[in-house]
């Protein structure tokens, strides 16, 4: 193969596919560094009931300026045709298990920042990211957040309600043209009842927390989704039905209602959404609630028989920057979540400059452009929904893909061209990947051993087909922690390459 010619051809094909809106498939036989592991199949299930069958693959992945050799999903089949227009999914969520309990590939950000992955140039990057959007675009900040992008320069930090998801607790949600006019739609049972003096003392003694409803922060959701029932008896009424009942559009011009509102400084105002999260008051403005190009609010009810949480989708990210901090996250310790109002003067990174490193903050931070598109995926009654897409490359030479950006899932996966997968499967299936043991790769200062790095370089350059020396496969020396159990399982199975980029 001619590397440069192949790279130009693959990039051209990907760009044409992006412009024409067609799906770009990963070509395994076009990558010199591709490895397939058919013995490690898995199935991922998404919130829209779409299930994807996949196998674990390994190759070089580059996101912005960060590159590493990481495991990912080679998507083979989807249960519905709804994903036929996307190249794949970039899951930025917490590591999860497959539908049948399988170990899934480590999420991309976790793989990039794992200190043992010496084939990564992102080991100093913090395992956190910030996301927010505008009417026409969106931005992903890897490594933290830019203080200039948020009002006041700081985030309000709160702990996720669960270790496995990005979930915040909402104790109050009101709708109205102003806080004084707003009507509560989270009516918890017993919240209005008078209590005896003894009951109040008992509550104070037990440090009883206020009742809350979980709200999932999900970039894969277009709208604000509210429960259509009483949430298993927790609520007096359905929040979605109350929203429909009390939501108000801007009054007709020159009407008496318009005149009254103008006197209150609320001219041409519709209902806003006011939320209380961990004691902080948040507001989703009326205009941010609207479906793009319409005057209809992008608010849906959950399935009536499902005790679903609130889903905070695109309408929330258009008003608030959200920091997803997984630095200390594990199966026992939930991630931290930061919330801050987007600075209206901040300019989201343009598509013409897809990557901008921010160096003056002291720690690595990279701003990335995220495509915001109104797709034809059905949201409700065939209305259009919003999706976010990030661009990254996979393979050697690199192949360009546009992947759905999703904080509700954890798997990086691309749909593969089946004929080329079959062509390379027999040759590549199960080929061991050299792994540097923990004791060999790290010295007393916890830095990478230069001897181990050079040895790995020679092995990679030679592309030896034979199994590597046995001492390089001593994965039992790697420390197993709750945060890295999935990663170590992949290493033990010969899926994760721990080496050095040549």
Short mmCIF file of C-alpha atoms in Angstrom, two decimals:
data_model
loop_
_atom_site.label_atom_id
_atom_site.label_comp_id
_atom_site.label_asym_id
_atom_site.label_seq_id
_atom_site.Cartn_x
_atom_site.Cartn_y
_atom_site.Cartn_z
CA UNK A 1 0.00 0.00 0.00
CA UNK A 2 1.04 3.56 -0.57
CA UNK A 3 0.39 5.25 2.78
CA UNK A 4 0.05 8.82 1.54
CA UNK A 5 -2.09 7.88 -1.45
CA UNK A 6 -4.32 5.66 0.67
CA UNK A 7 -4.71 8.41 3.28
CA UNK A 8 -5.79 10.93 0.64
CA UNK A 9 -8.25 8.45 -0.82
CA UNK A 10 -9.82 7.59 2.53
CA UNK A 11 -10.10 11.24 3.60
CA UNK A 12 -11.68 12.14 0.26
CA UNK A 13 -14.21 9.34 0.57
CA UNK A 14 -15.08 10.38 4.13
CA UNK A 15 -15.47 14.05 3.21
CA UNK A 16 -17.70 13.20 0.25
CA UNK A 17 -19.80 10.99 2.49
CA UNK A 18 -20.12 13.75 5.09
CA UNK A 19 -21.20 16.34 2.53
CA UNK A 20 -23.71 13.99 0.89
CA UNK A 21 -25.02 12.75 4.24
CA UNK A 22 -24.12 9.10 3.54
CA UNK A 23 -22.64 6.63 5.96
CA UNK A 24 -18.85 6.18 5.87
CA UNK A 25 -17.77 2.64 6.78
CA UNK A 26 -14.53 1.65 8.46
CA UNK A 27 -12.29 -0.28 6.05
CA UNK A 28 -10.24 -2.72 8.18
CA UNK A 29 -8.12 -3.97 5.30
CA UNK A 30 -7.03 -0.40 4.54
CA UNK A 31 -5.36 -0.02 7.94
CA UNK A 32 -1.89 -1.42 8.59
CA UNK A 33 -2.47 -1.41 12.37
CA UNK A 34 -5.93 -2.99 12.61
CA UNK A 35 -6.52 -6.00 14.87
CA UNK A 36 -9.86 -7.81 15.20
CA UNK A 37 -10.98 -9.95 18.14
CA UNK A 38 -13.99 -11.94 17.06
CA UNK A 39 -13.64 -13.97 20.25
CA UNK A 40 -14.77 -10.84 22.16
CA UNK A 41 -18.25 -10.03 20.81
CA UNK A 42 -20.69 -7.76 22.60
CA UNK A 43 -24.06 -6.06 22.21
CA UNK A 44 -24.81 -2.46 23.19
CA UNK A 45 -28.31 -1.18 23.88
CA UNK A 46 -29.23 2.50 23.49
CA UNK A 47 -32.06 4.46 25.08
CA UNK A 48 -34.03 4.49 21.82
CA UNK A 49 -34.16 0.65 21.99
CA UNK A 50 -31.60 0.36 19.20
CA UNK A 51 -29.29 -2.60 19.78
CA UNK A 52 -25.98 -3.05 17.96
CA UNK A 53 -24.00 -6.27 17.62
CA UNK A 54 -20.24 -5.75 17.55
CA UNK A 55 -16.84 -7.29 18.09
CA UNK A 56 -13.86 -5.74 19.84
CA UNK A 57 -11.23 -4.25 17.54
CA UNK A 58 -7.99 -2.33 18.14
CA UNK A 59 -6.39 0.44 16.10
CA UNK A 60 -4.96 3.95 16.35
CA UNK A 61 -7.59 6.58 17.10
CA UNK A 62 -6.98 10.33 16.97
CA UNK A 63 -9.32 12.89 18.54
CA UNK A 64 -8.09 16.41 17.91
CA UNK A 65 -4.42 16.43 18.88
CA UNK A 66 -4.65 13.31 21.02
CA UNK A 67 -3.80 9.90 19.61
CA UNK A 68 -3.52 6.39 21.03
CA UNK A 69 -3.92 2.77 20.12
CA UNK A 70 -7.17 1.77 21.81
CA UNK A 71 -9.90 -0.87 21.73
CA UNK A 72 -13.23 0.07 20.14
CA UNK A 73 -16.32 -1.58 18.72
CA UNK A 74 -16.56 -2.77 15.14
CA UNK A 75 -20.31 -2.42 14.63
CA UNK A 76 -21.67 -5.27 12.52
CA UNK A 77 -25.47 -5.04 12.73
CA UNK A 78 -28.08 -2.66 14.15
CA UNK A 79 -31.59 -3.73 15.15
CA UNK A 80 -33.19 -0.75 13.37
CA UNK A 81 -32.22 1.35 10.32
CA UNK A 82 -32.26 4.60 12.32
CA UNK A 83 -28.46 4.71 12.57
CA UNK A 84 -27.91 4.16 8.86
CA UNK A 85 -26.99 7.83 8.40
CA UNK A 86 -24.19 7.92 11.02
CA UNK A 87 -20.72 6.44 10.85
CA UNK A 88 -20.85 5.31 14.47
CA UNK A 89 -21.09 6.47 18.07
CA UNK A 90 -18.55 8.20 20.31
CA UNK A 91 -19.68 7.25 23.80
CA UNK A 92 -18.24 9.56 26.46
CA UNK A 93 -20.09 8.03 29.39
CA UNK A 94 -18.98 5.92 32.36
CA UNK A 95 -17.66 2.39 31.54
CA UNK A 96 -20.52 -0.08 31.34
CA UNK A 97 -21.17 -3.76 30.74
CA UNK A 98 -22.78 -5.15 27.60
CA UNK A 99 -26.40 -6.28 27.32
CA UNK A 100 -25.41 -9.84 28.24
CA UNK A 101 -22.81 -8.88 30.83
CA UNK A 102 -19.91 -8.71 28.39
CA UNK A 103 -16.91 -6.49 29.02
CA UNK A 104 -17.08 -3.54 26.63
CA UNK A 105 -14.07 -1.69 25.20
CA UNK A 106 -12.80 1.04 27.50
CA UNK A 107 -14.38 4.44 26.64
CA UNK A 108 -12.16 6.60 24.46
CA UNK A 109 -11.37 9.30 27.02
CA UNK A 110 -10.50 6.65 29.62
CA UNK A 111 -8.27 4.84 27.13
CA UNK A 112 -6.51 8.03 26.07
CA UNK A 113 -5.77 9.05 29.66
CA UNK A 114 -4.87 5.65 31.12
CA UNK A 115 -1.32 6.01 32.53
CA UNK A 116 -0.39 2.49 31.39
CA UNK A 117 -1.22 3.12 27.77
CA UNK A 118 2.22 4.27 26.67
CA UNK A 119 0.97 4.43 23.09
CA UNK A 120 -1.02 7.51 24.08
CA UNK A 121 0.12 11.13 23.96
CA UNK A 122 -2.73 12.17 26.30
CA UNK A 123 -1.50 10.72 29.59
CA UNK A 124 -1.27 14.18 31.19
CA UNK A 125 -4.81 15.04 30.09
CA UNK A 126 -7.34 15.06 32.93
CA UNK A 127 -10.19 12.58 32.61
CA UNK A 128 -12.86 15.25 32.34
CA UNK A 129 -14.61 17.21 29.62
CA UNK A 130 -17.08 20.06 29.21
CA UNK A 131 -19.86 20.31 26.66
CA UNK A 132 -22.31 23.04 25.63
CA UNK A 133 -23.98 24.29 22.48
CA UNK A 134 -25.63 27.23 20.77
CA UNK A 135 -28.36 27.49 18.18
CA UNK A 136 -26.01 26.59 15.35
CA UNK A 137 -22.94 24.91 16.83
CA UNK A 138 -21.44 23.20 19.87
CA UNK A 139 -18.13 22.84 21.66
CA UNK A 140 -16.29 20.05 23.46
CA UNK A 141 -13.52 20.97 25.88
CA UNK A 142 -11.23 18.07 26.76
CA UNK A 143 -9.38 18.16 30.07
CA UNK A 144 -11.65 20.55 31.99
CA UNK A 145 -13.32 23.84 31.11
CA UNK A 146 -12.32 27.28 29.93
CA UNK A 147 -13.36 29.82 32.61
CA UNK A 148 -14.05 32.39 29.89
CA UNK A 149 -16.82 30.20 28.50
CA UNK A 150 -19.04 30.43 31.59
CA UNK A 151 -20.61 33.27 33.55
CA UNK A 152 -18.51 34.07 36.61
CA UNK A 153 -15.66 31.82 35.47
CA UNK A 154 -16.56 28.97 37.84
CA UNK A 155 -18.69 25.84 37.89
CA UNK A 156 -21.18 24.81 40.56
CA UNK A 157 -20.02 21.30 41.44
CA UNK A 158 -22.34 18.49 42.53
CA UNK A 159 -21.91 14.73 42.81
CA UNK A 160 -23.76 12.44 40.42
CA UNK A 161 -26.54 10.45 42.06
CA UNK A 162 -25.11 7.18 40.72
CA UNK A 163 -21.62 5.90 39.82
CA UNK A 164 -22.71 4.61 36.42
CA UNK A 165 -24.42 7.65 34.90
CA UNK A 166 -24.33 11.45 34.78
CA UNK A 167 -27.38 12.16 36.94
CA UNK A 168 -28.30 15.24 38.96
CA UNK A 169 -31.12 15.59 41.49
CA UNK A 170 -33.92 18.07 40.75
CA UNK A 171 -35.90 19.13 43.83
CA UNK A 172 -38.11 21.66 42.05
CA UNK A 173 -39.18 22.42 38.48
CA UNK A 174 -41.46 25.32 37.66
CA UNK A 175 -42.76 26.86 34.44
CA UNK A 176 -43.86 30.43 33.85
CA UNK A 177 -42.94 33.75 32.28
CA UNK A 178 -41.14 34.81 35.47
CA UNK A 179 -40.17 33.19 38.78
CA UNK A 180 -43.13 34.87 40.50
CA UNK A 181 -45.57 33.59 37.87
CA UNK A 182 -44.06 30.08 37.72
CA UNK A 183 -46.10 26.98 38.62
CA UNK A 184 -44.54 23.95 40.29
CA UNK A 185 -44.78 20.77 38.20
CA UNK A 186 -42.78 18.44 40.50
CA UNK A 187 -45.42 18.00 43.17
CA UNK A 188 -43.98 15.48 45.61
CA UNK A 189 -46.47 13.70 47.82
CA UNK A 190 -46.50 15.04 51.35
CA UNK A 191 -44.58 18.18 50.43
CA UNK A 192 -47.48 20.51 51.31
CA UNK A 193 -48.68 18.71 54.44
CA UNK A 194 -48.26 20.32 57.84
CA UNK A 195 -46.10 18.39 60.26
CA UNK A 196 -46.12 18.25 64.02
CA UNK A 197 -43.35 19.81 66.05
CA UNK A 198 -42.08 16.34 66.97
CA UNK A 199 -41.99 15.23 63.30
CA UNK A 200 -40.00 18.31 62.34
CA UNK A 201 -37.49 17.63 65.11
CA UNK A 202 -37.17 14.03 63.96
CA UNK A 203 -36.46 15.14 60.43
CA UNK A 204 -33.82 17.59 61.58
CA UNK A 205 -32.22 14.91 63.72
CA UNK A 206 -32.07 12.44 60.83
CA UNK A 207 -30.76 15.15 58.46
CA UNK A 208 -33.47 14.21 55.98
CA UNK A 209 -32.72 15.48 52.49
CA UNK A 210 -35.36 17.11 50.29
CA UNK A 211 -37.17 14.88 47.83
CA UNK A 212 -35.62 14.86 44.40
CA UNK A 213 -36.24 13.43 40.97
CA UNK A 214 -33.22 12.15 39.01
CA UNK A 215 -32.33 14.00 35.81
CA UNK A 216 -29.96 12.42 33.27
CA UNK A 217 -27.63 14.70 31.31
CA UNK A 218 -27.70 13.18 27.83
CA UNK A 219 -26.38 14.72 24.61
CA UNK A 220 -28.11 11.93 22.71
CA UNK A 221 -31.52 13.38 23.63
CA UNK A 222 -32.97 16.33 21.74
CA UNK A 223 -35.62 17.56 24.14
CA UNK A 224 -36.55 17.96 27.76
CA UNK A 225 -38.24 14.66 28.68
CA UNK A 226 -40.59 14.65 31.68
CA UNK A 227 -42.33 11.73 33.44
CA UNK A 228 -45.81 11.03 32.09
CA UNK A 229 -46.92 9.40 35.35
CA UNK A 230 -46.61 9.89 39.10
CA UNK A 231 -43.16 8.20 39.13
CA UNK A 232 -44.28 5.18 41.11
CA UNK A 233 -46.38 7.16 43.57
CA UNK A 234 -43.68 9.68 44.43
CA UNK A 235 -45.59 12.55 42.79
CA UNK A 236 -49.11 13.86 43.07
CA UNK A 237 -49.45 14.42 39.31
CA UNK A 238 -47.67 13.79 36.03
CA UNK A 239 -45.03 16.53 35.45
CA UNK A 240 -45.52 16.32 31.69
CA UNK A 241 -49.29 16.78 31.92
CA UNK A 242 -48.77 19.75 34.25
CA UNK A 243 -46.30 21.22 31.79
CA UNK A 244 -48.82 20.95 28.95
CA UNK A 245 -51.51 22.48 31.13
CA UNK A 246 -49.52 25.50 32.30
CA UNK A 247 -47.15 26.21 29.41
CA UNK A 248 -47.82 29.61 27.83
CA UNK A 249 -46.84 31.03 24.47
CA UNK A 250 -46.09 34.75 24.01
CA UNK A 251 -49.39 36.69 23.93
CA UNK A 252 -50.75 38.17 20.73
CA UNK A 253 -49.44 41.62 19.94
CA UNK A 254 -51.58 44.56 21.13
CA UNK A 255 -53.69 42.25 23.32
CA UNK A 256 -54.58 43.08 26.92
CA UNK A 257 -52.32 40.27 28.10
CA UNK A 258 -49.44 41.70 26.06
CA UNK A 259 -49.96 45.13 27.61
CA UNK A 260 -49.99 43.64 31.12
CA UNK A 261 -46.79 41.70 30.50
CA UNK A 262 -45.09 44.73 28.97
CA UNK A 263 -45.78 46.67 32.15
CA UNK A 264 -44.01 43.88 34.04
CA UNK A 265 -41.07 43.91 31.63
CA UNK A 266 -42.09 40.57 30.10
CA UNK A 267 -42.99 41.65 26.57
CA UNK A 268 -43.10 38.83 23.98
CA UNK A 269 -42.24 36.29 26.66
CA UNK A 270 -43.30 32.65 26.77
CA UNK A 271 -42.88 30.20 29.62
CA UNK A 272 -39.40 29.52 30.95
CA UNK A 273 -38.38 26.44 32.93
CA UNK A 274 -36.95 27.08 36.41
CA UNK A 275 -35.10 24.23 38.16
CA UNK A 276 -33.49 23.75 41.56
CA UNK A 277 -30.44 21.44 41.57
CA UNK A 278 -28.42 20.98 44.75
CA UNK A 279 -29.62 24.37 45.98
CA UNK A 280 -28.70 26.15 42.74
CA UNK A 281 -31.40 27.84 40.65
CA UNK A 282 -31.20 27.12 36.91
CA UNK A 283 -33.27 28.62 34.10
CA UNK A 284 -33.99 27.26 30.63
CA UNK A 285 -35.31 30.25 28.65
CA UNK A 286 -38.39 29.99 26.47
CA UNK A 287 -36.42 30.38 23.23
CA UNK A 288 -34.01 27.58 24.20
CA UNK A 289 -36.99 25.25 24.63
CA UNK A 290 -38.17 25.67 21.05
CA UNK A 291 -37.58 23.13 18.30
CA UNK A 292 -35.28 24.68 15.71
CA UNK A 293 -37.24 26.62 13.11
CA UNK A 294 -40.56 26.34 14.97
CA UNK A 295 -42.48 27.95 17.81
CA UNK A 296 -43.14 24.60 19.51
CA UNK A 297 -41.40 23.57 22.73
CA UNK A 298 -39.11 20.55 22.50
CA UNK A 299 -40.63 18.87 25.56
CA UNK A 300 -41.79 15.26 25.56
CA UNK A 301 -43.42 12.88 27.97
CA UNK A 302 -41.79 9.58 28.88
CA UNK A 303 -43.62 6.33 28.02
CA UNK A 304 -46.66 6.20 30.36
CA UNK A 305 -45.76 2.81 31.87
CA UNK A 306 -42.11 3.68 32.40
CA UNK A 307 -40.92 5.26 35.65
CA UNK A 308 -38.32 7.22 33.76
CA UNK A 309 -36.09 9.99 35.02
CA UNK A 310 -36.05 13.49 33.63
CA UNK A 311 -33.84 13.70 30.54
CA UNK A 312 -31.94 16.93 29.98
CA UNK A 313 -31.02 17.05 26.31
CA UNK A 314 -30.18 19.69 23.73
CA UNK A 315 -32.46 22.31 25.25
CA UNK A 316 -30.40 22.23 28.47
CA UNK A 317 -26.97 22.31 26.80
CA UNK A 318 -28.00 25.43 24.88
CA UNK A 319 -28.21 27.30 28.20
CA UNK A 320 -25.65 25.61 30.44
CA UNK A 321 -22.10 24.35 30.11
CA UNK A 322 -21.74 20.98 31.82
CA UNK A 323 -18.47 19.60 33.19
CA UNK A 324 -18.27 15.80 33.32
CA UNK A 325 -15.46 15.05 35.78
CA UNK A 326 -14.44 11.38 35.98
CA UNK A 327 -11.03 11.85 37.61
CA UNK A 328 -12.06 9.97 40.76
CA UNK A 329 -14.95 7.97 39.31
CA UNK A 330 -15.22 4.22 39.79
CA UNK A 331 -17.90 1.59 40.34
CA UNK A 332 -18.19 2.87 43.91
CA UNK A 333 -17.49 6.58 43.51
CA UNK A 334 -19.79 8.70 41.31
CA UNK A 335 -18.36 11.30 38.94
CA UNK A 336 -18.58 14.99 39.73
CA UNK A 337 -20.73 17.27 37.58
CA UNK A 338 -20.19 20.99 37.09
CA UNK A 339 -22.94 23.39 35.99
CA UNK A 340 -22.58 26.98 34.84
CA UNK A 341 -24.49 29.36 32.62
CA UNK A 342 -22.87 29.84 29.22
CA UNK A 343 -21.18 33.21 28.82
CA UNK A 344 -23.24 34.97 26.11
CA UNK A 345 -20.10 36.80 24.91
CA UNK A 346 -18.14 33.60 24.43
CA UNK A 347 -17.53 32.57 20.83
CA UNK A 348 -17.92 28.84 20.25
CA UNK A 349 -15.05 27.40 18.26
CA UNK A 350 -15.88 27.62 14.52
CA UNK A 351 -15.87 24.68 12.15
CA UNK A 352 -13.08 26.36 10.17
CA UNK A 353 -10.79 25.95 13.24
CA UNK A 354 -11.86 22.55 14.58
CA UNK A 355 -9.18 22.34 17.30
CA UNK A 356 -7.75 25.08 19.53
CA UNK A 357 -5.38 24.17 22.41
CA UNK A 358 -5.71 26.40 25.49
CA UNK A 359 -2.28 26.67 27.08
CA UNK A 360 -2.56 29.56 29.52
CA UNK A 361 -4.61 27.61 32.09
CA UNK A 362 -1.69 25.57 33.43
CA UNK A 363 -3.16 22.14 32.62
CA UNK A 364 -3.83 20.61 29.18
CA UNK A 365 -7.13 21.77 27.70
CA UNK A 366 -8.31 21.43 24.12
CA UNK A 367 -11.35 23.07 22.55
CA UNK A 368 -13.03 21.08 19.77
CA UNK A 369 -15.79 22.00 17.34
CA UNK A 370 -18.84 19.75 17.51
CA UNK A 371 -21.29 19.58 14.63
CA UNK A 372 -24.88 20.36 15.61
CA UNK A 373 -27.37 19.07 13.09
CA UNK A 374 -31.13 18.78 12.88
CA UNK A 375 -31.63 15.23 11.66
CA UNK A 376 -34.62 13.32 10.37
CA UNK A 377 -34.55 10.80 13.18
CA UNK A 378 -38.06 10.61 14.65
CA UNK A 379 -38.35 12.28 18.04
CA UNK A 380 -42.10 12.39 18.37
CA UNK A 381 -44.74 12.47 15.66
CA UNK A 382 -41.93 12.57 13.05
CA UNK A 383 -40.64 15.88 14.38
CA UNK A 384 -36.99 16.60 13.74
CA UNK A 385 -34.47 16.03 16.48
CA UNK A 386 -31.03 17.43 17.19
CA UNK A 387 -27.83 15.40 17.20
CA UNK A 388 -24.20 16.25 17.87
CA UNK A 389 -21.29 14.84 15.90
CA UNK A 390 -17.55 14.77 16.55
CA UNK A 391 -14.92 13.99 13.95
CA UNK A 392 -12.02 11.64 14.59
CA UNK A 393 -9.77 9.32 12.63
CA UNK A 394 -9.11 5.60 12.98
CA UNK A 395 -6.38 3.50 11.42
CA UNK A 396 -3.06 3.76 9.60
CA UNK A 397 -3.37 5.63 7.29
CA UNK A 398 -6.15 7.52 9.12
CA UNK A 399 -9.78 7.15 8.05
CA UNK A 400 -12.07 10.09 8.88
CA UNK A 401 -15.43 9.53 10.61
CA UNK A 402 -18.32 11.62 11.90
CA UNK A 403 -19.63 9.98 15.07
CA UNK A 404 -22.70 10.73 17.16
CA UNK A 405 -21.48 12.32 20.41
CA UNK A 406 -23.25 10.62 23.32
CA UNK A 407 -22.76 11.08 27.06
CA UNK A 408 -25.40 8.43 27.76
CA UNK A 409 -23.28 5.54 26.46
CA UNK A 410 -19.65 4.52 26.87
CA UNK A 411 -18.63 2.70 23.70
CA UNK A 412 -16.60 4.09 20.82
CA UNK A 413 -17.79 2.21 17.76
CA UNK A 414 -17.89 2.48 13.97
CA UNK A 415 -19.82 0.52 11.39
CA UNK A 416 -17.51 -1.63 9.31
CA UNK A 417 -17.49 -2.68 5.68
CA UNK A 418 -18.35 -6.38 5.97
CA UNK A 419 -16.48 -7.63 2.86
CA UNK A 420 -13.20 -6.08 3.94
CA UNK A 421 -13.74 -7.29 7.49
CA UNK A 422 -14.04 -10.85 6.19
CA UNK A 423 -10.90 -10.43 4.08
CA UNK A 424 -8.70 -9.53 7.04
CA UNK A 425 -10.42 -11.53 9.77
CA UNK A 426 -8.62 -14.82 9.20
CA UNK A 427 -5.24 -13.13 9.05
CA UNK A 428 -5.69 -10.78 12.02
CA UNK A 429 -8.05 -12.67 14.33
CA UNK A 430 -6.56 -13.14 17.75
CA UNK A 431 -3.07 -11.93 16.86
CA UNK A 432 -1.50 -11.23 20.28
CA UNK A 433 -0.72 -7.63 21.11
CA UNK A 434 2.49 -6.96 23.04
CA UNK A 435 1.76 -5.72 26.54
CA UNK A 436 4.42 -4.28 28.79
CA UNK A 437 4.10 -5.54 32.35
CA UNK A 438 3.66 -3.04 35.13
CA UNK A 439 7.00 -3.80 36.79
CA UNK A 440 8.87 -3.62 33.49
CA UNK A 441 7.31 -0.49 32.06
CA UNK A 442 7.53 1.76 35.13
CA UNK A 443 10.55 2.76 37.15
CA UNK A 444 10.62 3.93 40.76
CA UNK A 445 9.46 7.37 39.72
CA UNK A 446 6.38 5.89 38.01
CA UNK A 447 7.71 6.96 34.62
CA UNK A 448 7.92 4.83 31.52
CA UNK A 449 11.07 2.71 31.19
CA UNK A 450 13.06 3.91 28.19
CA UNK A 451 14.31 0.35 27.56
CA UNK A 452 10.74 -0.96 27.41
CA UNK A 453 9.73 1.88 25.11
CA UNK A 454 12.59 1.21 22.67
CA UNK A 455 11.90 -2.51 22.67
CA UNK A 456 8.28 -1.85 21.82
CA UNK A 457 9.24 0.52 19.01
CA UNK A 458 11.37 -2.18 17.39
CA UNK A 459 8.58 -4.72 17.67
CA UNK A 460 6.02 -2.38 16.13
CA UNK A 461 8.30 -1.38 13.28
CA UNK A 462 8.92 -5.01 12.47
CA UNK A 463 5.20 -5.88 12.66
CA UNK A 464 6.12 -9.39 13.78
CA UNK A 465 3.42 -11.97 13.16
CA UNK A 466 4.79 -14.32 15.78
CA UNK A 467 3.66 -14.12 19.38
CA UNK A 468 5.68 -11.64 21.48
CA UNK A 469 8.07 -12.80 24.17
CA UNK A 470 6.19 -14.31 27.08
CA UNK A 471 7.57 -11.79 29.58
CA UNK A 472 5.74 -9.02 27.71
CA UNK A 473 2.38 -10.65 28.40
CA UNK A 474 2.56 -10.68 32.20
CA UNK A 475 -0.68 -8.82 32.65
CA UNK A 476 -1.20 -10.24 36.14
CA UNK A 477 1.27 -7.57 37.33
CA UNK A 478 -1.14 -4.81 36.36
CA UNK A 479 -3.07 -3.40 39.33
CA UNK A 480 -6.80 -4.08 39.12
CA UNK A 481 -8.96 -1.27 40.48
CA UNK A 482 -12.67 -0.58 40.28
CA UNK A 483 -12.03 2.21 37.82
CA UNK A 484 -9.90 0.13 35.49
CA UNK A 485 -11.38 -3.38 35.73
CA UNK A 486 -12.76 -3.28 32.18
CA UNK A 487 -9.43 -2.04 30.87
CA UNK A 488 -7.45 -4.79 32.60
CA UNK A 489 -9.91 -7.42 31.36
CA UNK A 490 -9.18 -6.31 27.81
CA UNK A 491 -5.44 -6.33 28.44
CA UNK A 492 -5.62 -9.84 29.85
CA UNK A 493 -7.53 -10.96 26.77
CA UNK A 494 -4.84 -9.52 24.51
CA UNK A 495 -6.94 -6.58 23.32
CA UNK A 496 -5.17 -3.55 24.71
CA UNK A 497 -1.78 -2.61 23.31
CA UNK A 498 0.51 -0.95 25.80
CA UNK A 499 3.51 0.31 23.89
CA UNK A 500 4.92 3.50 22.44
CA UNK A 501 4.11 5.27 19.22
CA UNK A 502 7.03 5.20 16.85
#
